[in-house]
C-alpha atoms as one frame of an Amber mdcrd trajectory, in Angstrom:
protein
 -23.272 -69.730  53.772 -20.543 -67.451  55.106 -19.762 -66.626  58.747 -22.474
 -63.916  58.744 -25.205 -66.235  57.474 -25.097 -64.833  53.931 -25.497 -67.145
  50.977 -24.780 -64.330  48.490 -22.991 -61.012  48.870 -22.160 -58.425  46.215
 -19.741 -55.553  46.785 -19.602 -52.374  44.709 -21.062 -54.246  41.755 -21.249
 -52.373  38.453 -22.417 -53.243  34.957 -22.062 -50.785  32.066 -23.245 -51.781
  28.601 -21.439 -50.041  25.716 -23.545 -48.390  23.018 -22.426 -46.427  19.966
 -23.494 -42.809  19.768 -24.370 -43.364  16.082 -23.803 -45.902  13.312 -20.771
 -44.039  11.928 -19.364 -42.911  15.254 -16.369 -44.638  16.799 -16.988 -43.211
  20.230 -18.974 -45.230  22.718 -21.259 -44.255  25.516 -22.433 -46.591  28.248
 -25.754 -47.619  29.712 -25.147 -47.635  33.469 -27.384 -50.585  34.331 -25.969
 -51.387  37.786 -23.949 -48.777  39.683 -22.013 -49.657  42.840 -24.535 -52.052
  44.416 -23.807 -53.556  47.836 -26.255 -56.284  48.819 -26.445 -59.535  50.757
 -28.914 -62.421  50.587 -29.172 -64.443  53.773 -29.416 -68.208  53.620 -33.051
 -69.358  53.693 -34.624 -65.933  53.183 -36.590 -64.349  50.350 -35.176 -60.995
  49.330 -37.586 -58.996  47.179 -35.982 -56.693  44.609 -38.386 -54.102  43.200
 -38.290 -51.029  41.006 -39.507 -49.528  37.763 -38.847 -51.228  34.434 -35.300
 -50.492  33.303 -33.895 -49.840  36.781 -31.371 -52.693  36.485 -32.934 -55.288
  38.767 -32.925 -58.125  36.196 -29.350 -57.253  35.235 -28.360 -57.514  38.908
 -29.912 -60.983  39.085 -28.063 -62.075  35.955 -24.794 -60.707  37.348 -25.175
 -62.795  40.499 -25.622 -65.883  38.321 -22.673 -64.738  36.175 -24.889 -64.774
  33.084 -23.510 -61.252  32.631 -19.913 -60.287  33.292 -19.557 -57.462  35.842
 -17.725 -54.296  34.840 -16.450 -53.859  38.386 -17.095 -55.258  41.842 -17.204
 -58.662  43.507 -19.750 -61.490  43.824 -19.497 -63.945  46.708 -21.391 -67.236
  46.992 -21.128 -69.076  50.322 -18.206 -66.809  51.198 -16.276 -67.665  48.022
 -15.429 -65.008  45.438 -16.901 -66.256  42.121 -16.377 -63.000  40.216 -13.610
 -64.360  38.011 -14.484 -68.054  37.867 -13.696 -69.666  34.528 -16.331 -71.632
  32.599 -15.374 -74.950  34.214 -15.728 -73.699  37.785 -18.899 -71.787  36.871
 -20.450 -74.918  35.419 -20.048 -76.680  38.755 -21.203 -73.598  40.710 -24.400
 -73.266  38.685 -25.704 -76.503  40.139 -26.292 -74.392  43.253 -27.823 -71.363
  41.479 -30.840 -71.469  39.169 -33.266 -69.009  37.576 -37.007 -68.876  36.911
 -37.643 -66.691  33.887 -40.341 -64.070  33.489 -42.021 -65.387  30.349 -43.233
 -68.998  30.611 -44.048 -68.958  26.895 -40.557 -68.230  25.537 -38.438 -69.858
  28.256 -39.453 -73.429  27.324 -38.223 -75.147  24.164 -41.359 -75.820  22.050
 -39.691 -78.786  20.330 -39.049 -80.731  23.533 -41.435 -82.601  25.767 -41.927
 -81.452  29.331 -40.030 -84.495  30.580 -36.948 -83.741  28.484 -37.042 -80.040
  29.485 -36.955 -80.904  33.179 -34.393 -83.675  32.666 -32.007 -81.505  30.634
 -30.086 -79.999  33.616 -29.533 -83.516  34.977 -28.198 -84.682  31.608 -25.886
 -81.657  31.243 -24.377 -82.234  34.686 -24.288 -86.038  34.202 -26.348 -86.789
  37.273 -27.859 -90.261  37.748 -28.779 -93.053  35.352 -31.574 -92.596  32.823
 -33.968 -94.458  35.133 -33.001 -92.287  38.114 -33.449 -89.136  36.032 -36.884
 -90.273  34.900 -37.906 -90.908  38.503 -36.605 -87.463  39.464 -38.617 -85.814
  36.662 -41.840 -87.580  37.679 -41.290 -86.555  41.305 -40.683 -82.910  40.367
 -43.693 -82.689  38.069 -45.878 -83.853  40.949 -44.199 -81.521  43.439 -45.194
 -78.488  41.318 -48.807 -79.635  41.020 -48.894 -81.380  37.623 -49.540 -85.016
  36.758 -47.012 -87.699  35.701 -48.622 -88.119  32.262 -47.821 -84.479  31.509
 -44.143 -85.329  30.932 -44.916 -86.574  27.407 -46.694 -83.384  26.331 -45.263
 -80.247  24.725 -45.279 -76.710  26.196 -47.964 -75.404  23.808 -50.447 -77.820
  25.388 -50.318 -76.018  28.736 -51.674 -72.766  30.146 -49.376 -69.937  31.262
 -49.569 -70.946  34.907 -48.817 -74.582  34.087 -45.832 -73.563  31.957 -44.437
 -71.541  34.817 -44.801 -74.606  37.039 -42.743 -76.530  34.482 -40.109 -73.793
  34.632 -40.070 -74.071  38.419 -39.640 -77.848  38.209 -36.698 -77.370  35.844
 -35.104 -74.914  38.293 -35.450 -77.456  41.112 -33.934 -80.365  39.173 -30.386
 -79.907  40.502 -31.390 -79.224  44.129 -30.052 -75.635  44.081 -29.521 -73.482
  47.150 -30.371 -70.186  45.410 -33.176 -69.460  42.958 -33.444 -66.101  41.241
 -37.077 -65.570  40.268 -37.081 -62.874  37.580 -40.640 -61.484  37.628 -42.044
 -65.039  37.589 -45.708 -64.005  37.887 -45.875 -60.756  35.900 -47.082 -62.555
  32.736 -49.822 -64.460  34.582 -53.427 -63.661  35.477 -53.958 -62.316  38.988
 -55.716 -65.487  40.185 -52.864 -67.647  38.875 -50.252 -65.327  40.412 -51.458
 -66.197  43.911 -51.239 -69.928  43.187 -47.668 -69.661  41.888 -46.595 -67.481
  44.838 -48.069 -69.988  47.295 -46.275 -72.799  45.466 -42.948 -70.974  45.713
 -43.437 -70.491  49.458 -44.238 -74.186  49.943 -41.213 -75.238  47.901 -38.950
 -72.942  49.907 -39.886 -74.762  53.106 -39.632 -78.209  51.514 -36.329 -77.752
  49.703 -34.673 -75.167  52.032 -34.352 -72.617  49.230 -33.114 -69.050  49.191
 -34.892 -66.668  46.796 -34.032 -63.407  45.105 -37.523 -62.423  43.960 -37.483
 -59.696  41.304 -40.662 -57.713  40.594 -41.840 -54.264  39.531 -44.946 -54.427
  41.745 -44.336 -53.910  45.462 -47.527 -55.743  46.403 -46.458 -58.918  44.593
 -43.487 -59.309  46.934 -45.242 -58.069  50.084 -46.161 -61.446  51.583 -43.438
 -63.645  50.101 -40.419 -61.492  51.063 -38.548 -61.342  54.354 -36.703 -58.195
  53.243 -37.251 -55.828  50.329 -34.648 -53.847  48.368 -35.948 -50.936  46.284
 -33.844 -50.149  43.217 -33.781 -46.927  41.196 -31.647 -46.325  38.105 -29.019
 -48.924  38.951 -28.696 -48.155  42.675 -30.325 -49.465  45.856 -32.475 -46.679
  47.307 -33.835 -48.519  50.353 -33.428 -51.904  52.025 -35.443 -53.065  55.024
 -37.572 -55.891  56.434 -40.775 -56.317  54.456 -43.136 -55.047  57.170 -40.949
 -51.947  57.640 -40.996 -51.084  53.939 -44.771 -51.285  53.749 -45.622 -49.626
  57.054 -42.857 -47.008  57.310 -41.127 -46.353  53.975 -38.319 -43.806  54.254
 -37.078 -43.017  50.769 -39.310 -40.669  48.709 -39.074 -43.072  45.759 -40.348
 -46.006  47.853 -43.225 -43.855  49.126 -44.162 -42.906  45.566 -44.052 -46.534
  44.408 -46.330 -47.630  47.245 -48.800 -44.839  46.536 -49.181 -46.077  42.941
 -50.434 -49.511  44.024 -54.202 -49.872  44.471 -55.591 -50.968  47.840 -57.980
 -53.949  47.538 -60.469 -52.278  49.889 -63.009 -49.754  48.503 -63.465 -48.146
  51.942 -59.807 -47.052  52.103 -58.137 -44.305  50.140 -54.483 -43.713  49.452
 -53.119 -40.366  48.360 -51.365 -40.882  45.039 -47.976 -39.202  44.728 -47.494
 -37.981  41.161 -43.814 -37.632  40.346 -43.026 -34.661  38.151 -40.413 -34.625
  35.394 -38.902 -37.260  33.140 -37.175 -40.453  34.234 -33.411 -39.782  33.863
 -31.497 -41.670  31.199 -29.154 -44.455  32.365 -26.802 -43.334  29.594 -26.496
 -39.841  31.061 -27.692 -39.986  34.687 -27.925 -36.726  36.640 -25.180 -35.769
  39.112 -25.769 -36.475  42.775 -28.801 -38.526  43.761 -30.260 -40.084  40.615
 -33.791 -39.463  41.922 -33.399 -35.753  42.682 -34.836 -34.618  39.314 -38.228
 -36.101  40.321 -38.026 -35.886  44.104 -40.565 -33.588  45.816 -38.199 -33.185
  48.813 -34.954 -32.329  47.016 -32.648 -29.697  48.469 -29.105 -28.471  47.892
 -26.906 -31.542  48.581 -29.083 -33.820  46.416 -27.680 -32.645  43.065 -24.060
 -32.515  44.196 -23.001 -35.916  45.529 -24.391 -39.449  45.447 -25.970 -40.379
  48.822 -24.586 -43.628  50.180 -26.747 -46.425  51.524 -26.617 -46.141  55.326
 -28.383 -47.758  58.260 -30.720 -45.171  59.812 -32.501 -47.692  62.060 -31.840
 -51.324  62.944 -31.746 -53.250  59.628 -33.273 -50.300  57.747 -30.947 -48.854
  55.093 -31.662 -45.748  53.033 -29.698 -43.729  50.469 -31.164 -40.243  51.034
 -29.940 -36.900  52.404 -33.250 -36.429  54.259 -31.730 -38.628  56.954 -28.565
 -36.652  57.494 -25.256 -36.246  55.667 -23.240 -39.235  54.584 -20.414 -40.213
  56.901
């Protein structure tokens, strides 16, 4: 970690994907997936990253891992700028950074046994003898709640929750410091979601892990996250400790997201905020605040200049003109 206790820091990070206007056209437009994001992930914490589908949260996770090349900006890991690392240096760095994919069905090779799937990172990085790797695989399969005999089976023989446990074991194989969990429970039944979330919390304590937990459902990250960042159309709208986000949301977009989640108590009611208008296109985002076209509180500055993320209370950051002009 760096001098400020950050394991990861990104500065003014951008990712634009080129698209052709038409098949015959030579001109290109760009999907603005990530736009000027500044974010830090503290060592040992779980940072929840939430937002609607298509807001750029998965792209941000892939940029941090350098699975996508940034258009602009910087990525720091343990205080070291890894933005322009070549493939050799990245290969070594990726021992410290792993990912858990969203879909446990497509993220596992159906032609390999569970044992070979978990062992593969160890083989690629030439870690240990074959016997030592086998012992490591058996240990990991037990750590995630499966049995040693499961290593000789194939992914199709397991349920969705068991497959995600296999994916978690694979992510742990190299003893990483950072794990990016890209919607790891969204494809699972609700009852299985709780089991996987509890497992991730237990593993964090045991292996001293740092998580970036990506989700589209605010309630999924409520209990697992130390802080929550809310993302809208490529930008961070709000960033605060988890209890602050849920008890006192500041940004109108965060408030609307929370109102859309059901409360598991029939005696309580929550007033649903229905956002009017269409979701803006990331190819042609509106000027000013990218939420102003749907915001019930918009006023004159909102459509003129982009509000910057600023600290309005201790550790509570918001990008909104409701809390004063940008300075």
